[in-house]
């Protein structure tokens, strides 16, 4: 065989898995249709965070007077904001390509088709520099092709009036009015971004709350904050009819009330679908679930001997950090003696709008549904000296705590730097840390991290600062 492992897909699962295999002394190839880093690095996590930083900074500059500073007449260049975001992605993609070279991972740009359990045929894509097709062979194949945005029938993406999370990242003309269909992390992040620069934004969500997977108390807090900033939020609302016109879009919706909404553009952010288009040859049939996601066993192997899969292509949660973890587990299971791969069950989820939202473990609703004996501890940002000094006193930390052993069952944060603070609570859950151990850990003062300490003190029944 040409390789010990061929990785199909160069996103957070693929490139991380390939590098780990190379570290373990294996000869590795990666086949990527577009560019190293996949959707996350090129059209997802990284460029969107660059945009959100611009929005956050613009907001802070407009609030400069409250800090004793003068910054009147602050202006922005929307096209340059988008260009900066694209530049960040380009820089990071080059970094991954450098890692391939330094780790001696062979990198092929082209469309991959698995023709046999040990064979991958590569044809040039529009991003390829080489016009020749070729076939490579490997002892094992790791499938990491990820997902694509879901579309609404009759509202197909055109990159002008109808956007996906990909096309909107490369749109340099700011729209005056935007409708966002779907209030998950992607929908809420883009709603915040456009609202920060003055676009009139409406969010439409079928379920009872925005950020449906988050704790209800957190979602309600974000809804209030968004509403105060001028974002219209329609929950428990369905889109019944759509029309793309020369000047924009028309949507007929039903919920608490039925009405027609007109906008310059619509962002469809209703989720993702598995990406297996053209990946499997006629002689290769992988078992999938009812939604089309590839099924794997405890070792991340598919039903075909020698073909493994990791990341979004095997189903939720559709998170880059989970994908990377799965790929490492799969690769170590292949090449490390005695390794028993771990299937992901506890993982952080993050939304990077302002205020930020982060969580791990059980929500209060889930703990109740499971019949667990638990208590809830909340501590507000407004009682944190560091948060007040930063001008970021909106939000709270919420802990779900088992009554018998006082272990952390779940943690939910809404507020400044929530996505950074959640890591400590992930460690607490994974190590089965108790409230006593958490409160016995000295947290530096003044820091936002003290919010976690204070929430734990609330759980013990003797908070200091509230």
CSV table of C-alpha atoms in Angstrom, one decimal:
chain,number,residue,atom,x,y,z
A,1,UNK,CA,0.0,0.0,0.0
A,2,UNK,CA,1.0,3.6,-0.6
A,3,UNK,CA,-0.1,4.7,2.9
A,4,UNK,CA,-0.8,3.3,6.3
A,5,UNK,CA,-3.8,5.7,6.5
A,6,UNK,CA,-5.7,7.8,3.9
A,7,UNK,CA,-7.8,10.6,5.4
A,8,UNK,CA,-10.7,11.8,3.2
A,9,UNK,CA,-11.5,15.4,4.3
A,10,UNK,CA,-9.2,18.0,5.7
A,11,UNK,CA,-11.3,19.7,8.3
A,12,UNK,CA,-11.0,19.6,12.1
A,13,UNK,CA,-11.4,15.8,12.2
A,14,UNK,CA,-9.4,15.1,9.1
A,15,UNK,CA,-6.3,17.3,9.5
A,16,UNK,CA,-6.1,16.6,13.3
A,17,UNK,CA,-6.4,12.8,12.8
A,18,UNK,CA,-3.8,12.9,10.0
A,19,UNK,CA,-1.3,14.8,12.2
A,20,UNK,CA,-1.8,12.5,15.1
A,21,UNK,CA,-1.3,9.4,12.9
A,22,UNK,CA,1.9,10.9,11.6
A,23,UNK,CA,3.1,11.6,15.1
A,24,UNK,CA,2.6,7.8,15.7
A,25,UNK,CA,5.0,7.0,12.9
A,26,UNK,CA,2.5,6.2,10.2
A,27,UNK,CA,2.7,7.2,6.5
A,28,UNK,CA,-0.4,9.4,6.0
A,29,UNK,CA,-2.2,11.1,3.1
A,30,UNK,CA,-5.0,13.7,3.3
A,31,UNK,CA,-7.4,14.3,0.4
A,32,UNK,CA,-9.3,17.6,0.6
A,33,UNK,CA,-11.6,18.9,-2.1
A,34,UNK,CA,-11.1,22.6,-1.4
A,35,UNK,CA,-8.5,23.7,1.3
A,36,UNK,CA,-6.9,22.4,4.4
A,37,UNK,CA,-9.0,23.3,7.5
A,38,UNK,CA,-12.3,22.4,6.0
A,39,UNK,CA,-15.6,24.2,6.7
A,40,UNK,CA,-14.6,25.2,10.2
A,41,UNK,CA,-11.4,27.0,9.3
A,42,UNK,CA,-12.4,28.4,5.9
A,43,UNK,CA,-16.2,28.9,6.1
A,44,UNK,CA,-17.3,28.5,9.7
A,45,UNK,CA,-15.8,28.8,13.1
A,46,UNK,CA,-12.7,30.9,12.4
A,47,UNK,CA,-14.0,33.5,9.9
A,48,UNK,CA,-17.2,34.0,11.8
A,49,UNK,CA,-15.3,34.7,15.0
A,50,UNK,CA,-13.3,37.3,13.1
A,51,UNK,CA,-16.5,39.0,12.1
A,52,UNK,CA,-17.9,38.9,15.6
A,53,UNK,CA,-14.7,40.5,17.0
A,54,UNK,CA,-15.2,43.4,14.6
A,55,UNK,CA,-18.8,43.8,15.8
A,56,UNK,CA,-17.8,43.6,19.5
A,57,UNK,CA,-15.0,46.2,19.0
A,58,UNK,CA,-17.4,48.5,17.1
A,59,UNK,CA,-19.9,48.3,20.0
A,60,UNK,CA,-17.2,49.0,22.5
A,61,UNK,CA,-15.9,52.0,20.6
A,62,UNK,CA,-19.4,53.5,20.5
A,63,UNK,CA,-19.6,53.0,24.3
A,64,UNK,CA,-16.2,54.6,24.9
A,65,UNK,CA,-17.6,57.6,26.7
A,66,UNK,CA,-18.7,55.4,29.6
A,67,UNK,CA,-15.0,54.6,30.1
A,68,UNK,CA,-14.0,58.3,30.1
A,69,UNK,CA,-12.9,58.2,26.5
A,70,UNK,CA,-14.0,60.2,23.4
A,71,UNK,CA,-14.5,58.4,20.2
A,72,UNK,CA,-17.2,60.3,18.3
A,73,UNK,CA,-18.3,59.6,14.8
A,74,UNK,CA,-17.0,56.0,14.7
A,75,UNK,CA,-17.3,54.6,11.2
A,76,UNK,CA,-16.8,51.2,9.6
A,77,UNK,CA,-16.1,49.7,6.3
A,78,UNK,CA,-18.2,46.6,5.9
A,79,UNK,CA,-16.3,45.2,2.9
A,80,UNK,CA,-13.0,45.5,4.9
A,81,UNK,CA,-14.6,43.7,7.8
A,82,UNK,CA,-15.4,40.8,5.5
A,83,UNK,CA,-11.9,41.0,3.9
A,84,UNK,CA,-10.2,40.8,7.3
A,85,UNK,CA,-12.3,37.7,8.1
A,86,UNK,CA,-11.3,36.1,4.8
A,87,UNK,CA,-7.6,37.0,5.5
A,88,UNK,CA,-7.8,35.3,8.9
A,89,UNK,CA,-9.0,32.1,7.3
A,90,UNK,CA,-6.3,32.2,4.6
A,91,UNK,CA,-3.6,32.6,7.2
A,92,UNK,CA,-4.9,29.7,9.3
A,93,UNK,CA,-5.3,27.5,6.2
A,94,UNK,CA,-1.7,28.1,5.3
A,95,UNK,CA,-0.8,27.2,8.9
A,96,UNK,CA,-2.4,23.8,8.5
A,97,UNK,CA,-0.7,23.2,5.1
A,98,UNK,CA,2.6,24.0,6.8
A,99,UNK,CA,1.8,21.5,9.5
A,100,UNK,CA,1.2,18.8,6.9
A,101,UNK,CA,4.6,19.6,5.4
A,102,UNK,CA,6.4,19.6,8.7
A,103,UNK,CA,4.8,16.4,9.9
A,104,UNK,CA,5.4,14.7,6.5
A,105,UNK,CA,1.7,14.2,5.7
A,106,UNK,CA,1.1,14.0,1.9
A,107,UNK,CA,-1.6,16.5,1.0
A,108,UNK,CA,-3.8,16.1,-2.1
A,109,UNK,CA,-6.3,18.7,-3.3
A,110,UNK,CA,-9.0,17.1,-5.3
A,111,UNK,CA,-12.3,15.2,-5.1
A,112,UNK,CA,-11.9,11.9,-3.4
A,113,UNK,CA,-13.9,8.8,-4.2
A,114,UNK,CA,-13.4,5.6,-2.1
A,115,UNK,CA,-13.5,2.9,-4.8
A,116,UNK,CA,-12.4,0.0,-2.6
A,117,UNK,CA,-11.8,-0.4,1.2
A,118,UNK,CA,-8.1,0.2,0.5
A,119,UNK,CA,-8.3,2.6,-2.5
A,120,UNK,CA,-9.1,6.3,-3.1
A,121,UNK,CA,-9.4,7.8,-6.5
A,122,UNK,CA,-8.6,11.5,-6.7
A,123,UNK,CA,-9.9,13.7,-9.5
A,124,UNK,CA,-9.1,17.4,-9.9
A,125,UNK,CA,-11.5,19.9,-8.3
A,126,UNK,CA,-11.7,23.6,-9.1
A,127,UNK,CA,-9.2,24.2,-6.4
A,128,UNK,CA,-6.6,21.7,-7.6
A,129,UNK,CA,-3.3,22.8,-9.1
A,130,UNK,CA,-2.8,19.4,-10.8
A,131,UNK,CA,-5.0,18.5,-13.7
A,132,UNK,CA,-4.2,14.8,-13.5
A,133,UNK,CA,-6.4,12.2,-11.8
A,134,UNK,CA,-4.7,9.6,-9.7
A,135,UNK,CA,-5.4,6.6,-7.4
A,136,UNK,CA,-3.7,6.0,-4.0
A,137,UNK,CA,-4.0,3.0,-1.7
A,138,UNK,CA,-3.9,2.6,2.0
A,139,UNK,CA,-4.2,0.0,4.7
A,140,UNK,CA,-7.0,2.1,6.3
A,141,UNK,CA,-9.2,5.0,5.4
A,142,UNK,CA,-10.6,7.6,7.8
A,143,UNK,CA,-13.7,9.3,6.4
A,144,UNK,CA,-14.0,12.9,7.6
A,145,UNK,CA,-16.2,14.7,5.0
A,146,UNK,CA,-18.3,16.6,7.5
A,147,UNK,CA,-21.6,18.2,6.7
A,148,UNK,CA,-23.2,20.8,4.4
A,149,UNK,CA,-25.9,23.4,5.2
A,150,UNK,CA,-29.5,22.3,5.0
A,151,UNK,CA,-31.7,24.2,2.5
A,152,UNK,CA,-35.4,24.9,2.5
A,153,UNK,CA,-37.1,23.6,-0.6
A,154,UNK,CA,-38.0,26.6,-2.8
A,155,UNK,CA,-35.5,28.8,-1.0
A,156,UNK,CA,-32.2,27.4,-2.5
A,157,UNK,CA,-29.0,29.4,-1.8
A,158,UNK,CA,-28.1,31.9,-4.5
A,159,UNK,CA,-25.5,33.9,-2.5
A,160,UNK,CA,-27.5,37.2,-3.1
A,161,UNK,CA,-31.0,37.1,-1.7
A,162,UNK,CA,-30.8,33.6,-0.1
A,163,UNK,CA,-27.7,32.8,2.0
A,164,UNK,CA,-26.2,29.8,3.7
A,165,UNK,CA,-23.7,30.2,6.5
A,166,UNK,CA,-21.0,29.9,3.8
A,167,UNK,CA,-22.2,32.5,1.3
A,168,UNK,CA,-23.0,35.1,3.9
A,169,UNK,CA,-19.3,35.0,5.0
A,170,UNK,CA,-18.2,36.3,1.6
A,171,UNK,CA,-20.9,39.0,1.1
A,172,UNK,CA,-19.3,42.5,1.1
A,173,UNK,CA,-22.5,44.5,0.6
A,174,UNK,CA,-24.4,45.0,3.9
A,175,UNK,CA,-28.1,44.5,3.7
A,176,UNK,CA,-30.5,46.8,5.4
A,177,UNK,CA,-32.9,44.2,6.5
A,178,UNK,CA,-32.1,40.5,7.1
A,179,UNK,CA,-34.3,37.5,8.2
A,180,UNK,CA,-32.5,34.7,9.9
A,181,UNK,CA,-34.4,31.3,9.8
A,182,UNK,CA,-33.1,29.2,12.6
A,183,UNK,CA,-32.0,30.3,16.1
A,184,UNK,CA,-29.2,27.9,16.8
A,185,UNK,CA,-25.6,29.1,17.4
A,186,UNK,CA,-25.0,30.1,13.7
A,187,UNK,CA,-28.3,32.0,13.4
A,188,UNK,CA,-27.8,33.8,16.7
A,189,UNK,CA,-24.2,34.7,15.9
A,190,UNK,CA,-25.0,36.2,12.5
A,191,UNK,CA,-28.1,38.0,13.9
A,192,UNK,CA,-25.9,39.7,16.5
A,193,UNK,CA,-23.2,40.6,13.9
A,194,UNK,CA,-25.6,42.3,11.5
A,195,UNK,CA,-27.6,44.0,14.3
A,196,UNK,CA,-24.4,45.4,15.7
A,197,UNK,CA,-23.8,47.3,12.4
A,198,UNK,CA,-27.4,48.6,12.1
A,199,UNK,CA,-29.1,46.0,10.0
A,200,UNK,CA,-32.7,45.4,10.9
A,201,UNK,CA,-32.8,41.7,11.9
A,202,UNK,CA,-35.6,39.2,12.4
A,203,UNK,CA,-35.1,35.7,13.8
A,204,UNK,CA,-37.6,33.0,13.0
A,205,UNK,CA,-37.4,29.8,15.1
A,206,UNK,CA,-39.9,26.9,15.1
A,207,UNK,CA,-39.1,25.8,18.6
A,208,UNK,CA,-40.2,27.6,21.8
A,209,UNK,CA,-36.8,29.1,22.5
A,210,UNK,CA,-33.7,30.5,20.7
A,211,UNK,CA,-30.6,28.4,21.2
A,212,UNK,CA,-32.9,25.3,21.6
A,213,UNK,CA,-30.2,23.0,23.0
A,214,UNK,CA,-29.3,25.4,25.8
A,215,UNK,CA,-30.7,25.8,29.3
A,216,UNK,CA,-34.1,27.5,29.1
A,217,UNK,CA,-33.1,30.2,31.6
A,218,UNK,CA,-30.0,31.1,29.5
A,219,UNK,CA,-32.0,31.2,26.3
A,220,UNK,CA,-34.6,33.5,27.8
A,221,UNK,CA,-31.9,35.8,29.0
A,222,UNK,CA,-30.3,36.0,25.6
A,223,UNK,CA,-33.7,36.6,24.0
A,224,UNK,CA,-34.3,39.6,26.3
A,225,UNK,CA,-30.9,41.0,25.5
A,226,UNK,CA,-31.4,40.6,21.8
A,227,UNK,CA,-34.8,42.2,21.9
A,228,UNK,CA,-33.4,45.2,23.8
A,229,UNK,CA,-30.8,45.6,21.0
A,230,UNK,CA,-33.6,45.7,18.4
A,231,UNK,CA,-33.6,42.2,17.1
A,232,UNK,CA,-37.2,40.9,16.4
A,233,UNK,CA,-37.5,37.3,17.6
A,234,UNK,CA,-40.4,35.0,16.5
A,235,UNK,CA,-40.3,31.7,18.3
A,236,UNK,CA,-42.8,28.8,17.8
A,237,UNK,CA,-43.1,30.2,14.3
A,238,UNK,CA,-43.1,28.3,11.0
A,239,UNK,CA,-42.3,29.6,7.5
A,240,UNK,CA,-45.3,28.6,5.4
A,241,UNK,CA,-44.5,30.3,2.1
A,242,UNK,CA,-41.4,31.9,0.5
A,243,UNK,CA,-40.8,34.1,-2.5
A,244,UNK,CA,-37.6,35.4,-3.9
A,245,UNK,CA,-38.1,38.7,-5.7
A,246,UNK,CA,-35.9,41.0,-7.7
A,247,UNK,CA,-35.4,43.2,-4.6
A,248,UNK,CA,-35.3,40.7,-1.8
A,249,UNK,CA,-37.5,38.0,-0.2
A,250,UNK,CA,-41.0,37.6,1.0
A,251,UNK,CA,-41.9,35.1,3.8
A,252,UNK,CA,-45.3,34.2,5.1
A,253,UNK,CA,-45.1,32.9,8.6
A,254,UNK,CA,-47.5,31.5,11.2
A,255,UNK,CA,-47.2,31.3,14.9
A,256,UNK,CA,-48.6,33.5,17.6
A,257,UNK,CA,-49.7,35.5,14.6
A,258,UNK,CA,-49.6,35.0,10.8
A,259,UNK,CA,-47.9,37.7,8.8
A,260,UNK,CA,-45.8,38.5,5.8
A,261,UNK,CA,-42.2,39.6,6.2
A,262,UNK,CA,-40.2,41.3,3.6
A,263,UNK,CA,-36.4,41.7,3.7
A,264,UNK,CA,-33.4,42.3,1.5
A,265,UNK,CA,-32.0,38.8,2.2
A,266,UNK,CA,-32.5,35.7,4.2
A,267,UNK,CA,-30.0,33.5,6.0
A,268,UNK,CA,-31.1,29.9,6.2
A,269,UNK,CA,-29.5,28.5,9.4
A,270,UNK,CA,-31.7,25.4,10.0
A,271,UNK,CA,-28.9,22.9,10.5
A,272,UNK,CA,-26.8,20.6,8.4
A,273,UNK,CA,-26.9,17.4,6.4
A,274,UNK,CA,-24.2,14.7,5.9
A,275,UNK,CA,-21.8,15.2,3.1
A,276,UNK,CA,-21.3,12.0,1.2
A,277,UNK,CA,-21.9,13.4,-2.3
A,278,UNK,CA,-19.7,11.5,-4.7
A,279,UNK,CA,-17.5,10.1,-2.0
A,280,UNK,CA,-18.4,6.4,-2.2
A,281,UNK,CA,-17.8,4.3,-5.3
A,282,UNK,CA,-20.3,1.7,-6.5
A,283,UNK,CA,-18.4,-1.1,-4.7
A,284,UNK,CA,-18.4,0.6,-1.3
A,285,UNK,CA,-21.6,0.8,0.7
A,286,UNK,CA,-21.5,2.2,4.2
A,287,UNK,CA,-24.3,1.7,6.7
A,288,UNK,CA,-26.0,5.0,7.6
A,289,UNK,CA,-28.8,6.0,10.0
A,290,UNK,CA,-32.2,7.3,9.0
A,291,UNK,CA,-30.8,10.8,8.5
A,292,UNK,CA,-27.9,9.6,6.4
A,293,UNK,CA,-25.1,9.8,8.9
A,294,UNK,CA,-22.4,7.1,8.8
A,295,UNK,CA,-22.7,4.5,11.6
A,296,UNK,CA,-19.6,3.4,13.4
A,297,UNK,CA,-18.7,0.9,16.2
A,298,UNK,CA,-16.9,1.6,19.4
A,299,UNK,CA,-13.6,1.9,17.5
A,300,UNK,CA,-15.1,4.4,14.9
A,301,UNK,CA,-15.0,1.6,12.3
A,302,UNK,CA,-17.8,1.5,9.8
A,303,UNK,CA,-19.5,-1.7,8.6
A,304,UNK,CA,-16.7,-2.0,6.0
A,305,UNK,CA,-13.5,-3.5,7.4
A,306,UNK,CA,-10.7,-0.9,7.2
A,307,UNK,CA,-12.9,2.2,6.7
A,308,UNK,CA,-13.4,4.4,9.7
A,309,UNK,CA,-15.3,7.7,10.2
A,310,UNK,CA,-15.1,10.6,12.6
A,311,UNK,CA,-16.5,14.1,13.0
A,312,UNK,CA,-19.7,15.6,11.7
A,313,UNK,CA,-20.2,12.8,9.2
A,314,UNK,CA,-21.1,10.4,12.0
A,315,UNK,CA,-23.8,12.7,13.4
A,316,UNK,CA,-24.3,15.2,16.2
A,317,UNK,CA,-22.9,17.1,18.0
A,318,UNK,CA,-21.7,19.0,15.0
A,319,UNK,CA,-18.8,20.7,16.8
A,320,UNK,CA,-15.2,21.2,15.6
A,321,UNK,CA,-13.7,20.3,18.9
A,322,UNK,CA,-15.7,17.1,19.2
A,323,UNK,CA,-14.7,16.2,15.6
A,324,UNK,CA,-11.0,16.6,16.5
A,325,UNK,CA,-11.4,14.5,19.6
A,326,UNK,CA,-13.2,11.8,17.7
A,327,UNK,CA,-10.5,11.7,15.0
A,328,UNK,CA,-7.7,11.4,17.6
A,329,UNK,CA,-9.6,8.6,19.4
A,330,UNK,CA,-10.1,6.8,16.1
A,331,UNK,CA,-6.5,7.1,15.0
A,332,UNK,CA,-5.1,6.0,18.4
A,333,UNK,CA,-7.4,3.1,18.4
A,334,UNK,CA,-5.9,2.0,15.1
A,335,UNK,CA,-2.2,2.5,15.9
A,336,UNK,CA,-1.8,2.4,19.7
A,337,UNK,CA,-1.7,-1.0,21.4
A,338,UNK,CA,-4.2,-1.4,24.1
A,339,UNK,CA,-6.0,1.8,23.3
A,340,UNK,CA,-9.8,1.7,23.7
A,341,UNK,CA,-11.3,4.6,21.9
A,342,UNK,CA,-13.6,6.9,23.8
A,343,UNK,CA,-17.0,7.9,22.4
A,344,UNK,CA,-17.9,11.5,23.2
A,345,UNK,CA,-20.6,12.1,25.8
A,346,UNK,CA,-19.5,15.2,27.7
A,347,UNK,CA,-18.5,18.2,25.6
A,348,UNK,CA,-18.8,22.0,25.8
A,349,UNK,CA,-21.1,24.0,23.5
A,350,UNK,CA,-20.4,27.6,22.7
A,351,UNK,CA,-22.1,30.5,21.0
A,352,UNK,CA,-20.0,33.6,20.4
A,353,UNK,CA,-22.5,36.4,20.2
A,354,UNK,CA,-22.6,39.1,22.9
A,355,UNK,CA,-23.3,38.1,25.6
A,356,UNK,CA,-21.5,34.8,25.0
A,357,UNK,CA,-23.2,31.5,25.8
A,358,UNK,CA,-21.4,28.4,26.9
A,359,UNK,CA,-22.5,25.1,28.5
A,360,UNK,CA,-21.5,21.6,29.4
A,361,UNK,CA,-23.4,18.6,30.8
A,362,UNK,CA,-27.1,18.5,31.8
A,363,UNK,CA,-29.6,21.4,31.5
A,364,UNK,CA,-32.0,21.8,34.4
A,365,UNK,CA,-34.8,20.4,32.2
A,366,UNK,CA,-32.8,17.3,31.3
A,367,UNK,CA,-31.9,16.7,35.0
A,368,UNK,CA,-35.6,16.9,35.9
A,369,UNK,CA,-36.6,14.6,33.0
A,370,UNK,CA,-34.0,12.0,34.3
A,371,UNK,CA,-35.5,12.1,37.7
A,372,UNK,CA,-32.2,13.2,39.3
A,373,UNK,CA,-31.9,14.6,42.8
A,374,UNK,CA,-30.2,18.0,42.2
A,375,UNK,CA,-30.1,21.6,43.2
A,376,UNK,CA,-29.4,24.8,41.2
A,377,UNK,CA,-26.9,27.5,42.0
A,378,UNK,CA,-26.8,30.9,40.2
A,379,UNK,CA,-24.4,33.8,40.5
A,380,UNK,CA,-24.8,37.0,38.6
A,381,UNK,CA,-22.1,38.9,36.7
A,382,UNK,CA,-23.3,42.1,38.3
A,383,UNK,CA,-21.8,40.9,41.6
A,384,UNK,CA,-18.4,40.4,40.1
A,385,UNK,CA,-15.9,43.3,40.6
A,386,UNK,CA,-14.0,42.3,37.4
A,387,UNK,CA,-17.2,42.2,35.3
A,388,UNK,CA,-18.3,45.6,36.5
A,389,UNK,CA,-14.9,47.1,36.0
A,390,UNK,CA,-15.0,45.7,32.4
A,391,UNK,CA,-18.4,47.2,31.8
A,392,UNK,CA,-19.7,43.6,31.3
A,393,UNK,CA,-22.1,43.0,34.1
A,394,UNK,CA,-24.8,41.3,32.1
A,395,UNK,CA,-25.2,37.5,32.6
A,396,UNK,CA,-24.9,34.7,35.1
A,397,UNK,CA,-23.2,31.4,35.9
A,398,UNK,CA,-25.6,28.5,36.6
A,399,UNK,CA,-24.6,25.1,38.1
A,400,UNK,CA,-26.6,21.9,38.2
A,401,UNK,CA,-25.4,20.0,41.2
A,402,UNK,CA,-26.2,16.5,42.4
A,403,UNK,CA,-27.5,16.5,46.0
A,404,UNK,CA,-26.0,13.2,47.1
A,405,UNK,CA,-22.3,13.8,46.2
A,406,UNK,CA,-22.5,17.5,45.3
A,407,UNK,CA,-20.9,16.8,41.9
A,408,UNK,CA,-21.3,19.1,38.9
A,409,UNK,CA,-23.9,17.6,36.6
A,410,UNK,CA,-24.1,20.6,34.3
A,411,UNK,CA,-22.9,24.2,33.9
A,412,UNK,CA,-24.3,27.1,32.0
A,413,UNK,CA,-22.8,30.5,31.5
A,414,UNK,CA,-24.1,33.6,29.7
A,415,UNK,CA,-21.9,36.7,29.8
A,416,UNK,CA,-18.5,38.1,28.9
A,417,UNK,CA,-15.9,35.4,28.1
A,418,UNK,CA,-18.3,32.6,28.8
A,419,UNK,CA,-16.7,30.5,26.1
A,420,UNK,CA,-13.4,30.7,28.0
A,421,UNK,CA,-14.8,30.1,31.5
A,422,UNK,CA,-16.5,26.9,30.5
A,423,UNK,CA,-13.2,25.0,30.3
A,424,UNK,CA,-12.8,24.9,34.1
A,425,UNK,CA,-16.3,23.4,34.5
A,426,UNK,CA,-15.5,20.8,31.8
A,427,UNK,CA,-12.5,19.7,33.8
A,428,UNK,CA,-14.7,19.6,37.0
A,429,UNK,CA,-17.2,17.3,35.4
A,430,UNK,CA,-14.6,15.0,33.8
A,431,UNK,CA,-12.7,14.6,37.1
A,432,UNK,CA,-16.0,14.3,39.1
A,433,UNK,CA,-15.0,17.4,41.1
A,434,UNK,CA,-17.3,18.2,44.0
A,435,UNK,CA,-18.4,21.6,45.2
A,436,UNK,CA,-16.0,21.4,48.2
A,437,UNK,CA,-13.1,20.8,45.8
A,438,UNK,CA,-14.1,23.6,43.6
A,439,UNK,CA,-14.5,26.1,46.4
A,440,UNK,CA,-11.2,25.0,48.0
A,441,UNK,CA,-9.5,26.0,44.7
A,442,UNK,CA,-8.3,29.6,45.1
A,443,UNK,CA,-9.3,31.7,42.1
A,444,UNK,CA,-7.3,34.9,41.5
A,445,UNK,CA,-8.9,38.2,42.2
A,446,UNK,CA,-10.2,40.1,40.4
A,447,UNK,CA,-11.0,37.7,37.5
A,448,UNK,CA,-14.1,36.5,35.8
A,449,UNK,CA,-13.1,33.0,36.8
A,450,UNK,CA,-14.3,34.0,40.3
A,451,UNK,CA,-17.8,33.8,39.0
A,452,UNK,CA,-17.4,30.0,38.9
A,453,UNK,CA,-16.1,29.9,42.5
A,454,UNK,CA,-18.9,32.1,43.7
A,455,UNK,CA,-21.5,30.0,42.0
A,456,UNK,CA,-20.1,27.0,43.8
A,457,UNK,CA,-20.3,28.9,47.1
A,458,UNK,CA,-24.0,29.5,46.3
A,459,UNK,CA,-24.4,25.7,45.9
A,460,UNK,CA,-22.8,25.2,49.3
A,461,UNK,CA,-25.3,27.7,50.8
A,462,UNK,CA,-22.8,30.4,52.0
A,463,UNK,CA,-22.2,32.9,49.1
A,464,UNK,CA,-20.0,35.8,50.0
A,465,UNK,CA,-20.9,38.5,47.5
A,466,UNK,CA,-24.7,38.1,47.1
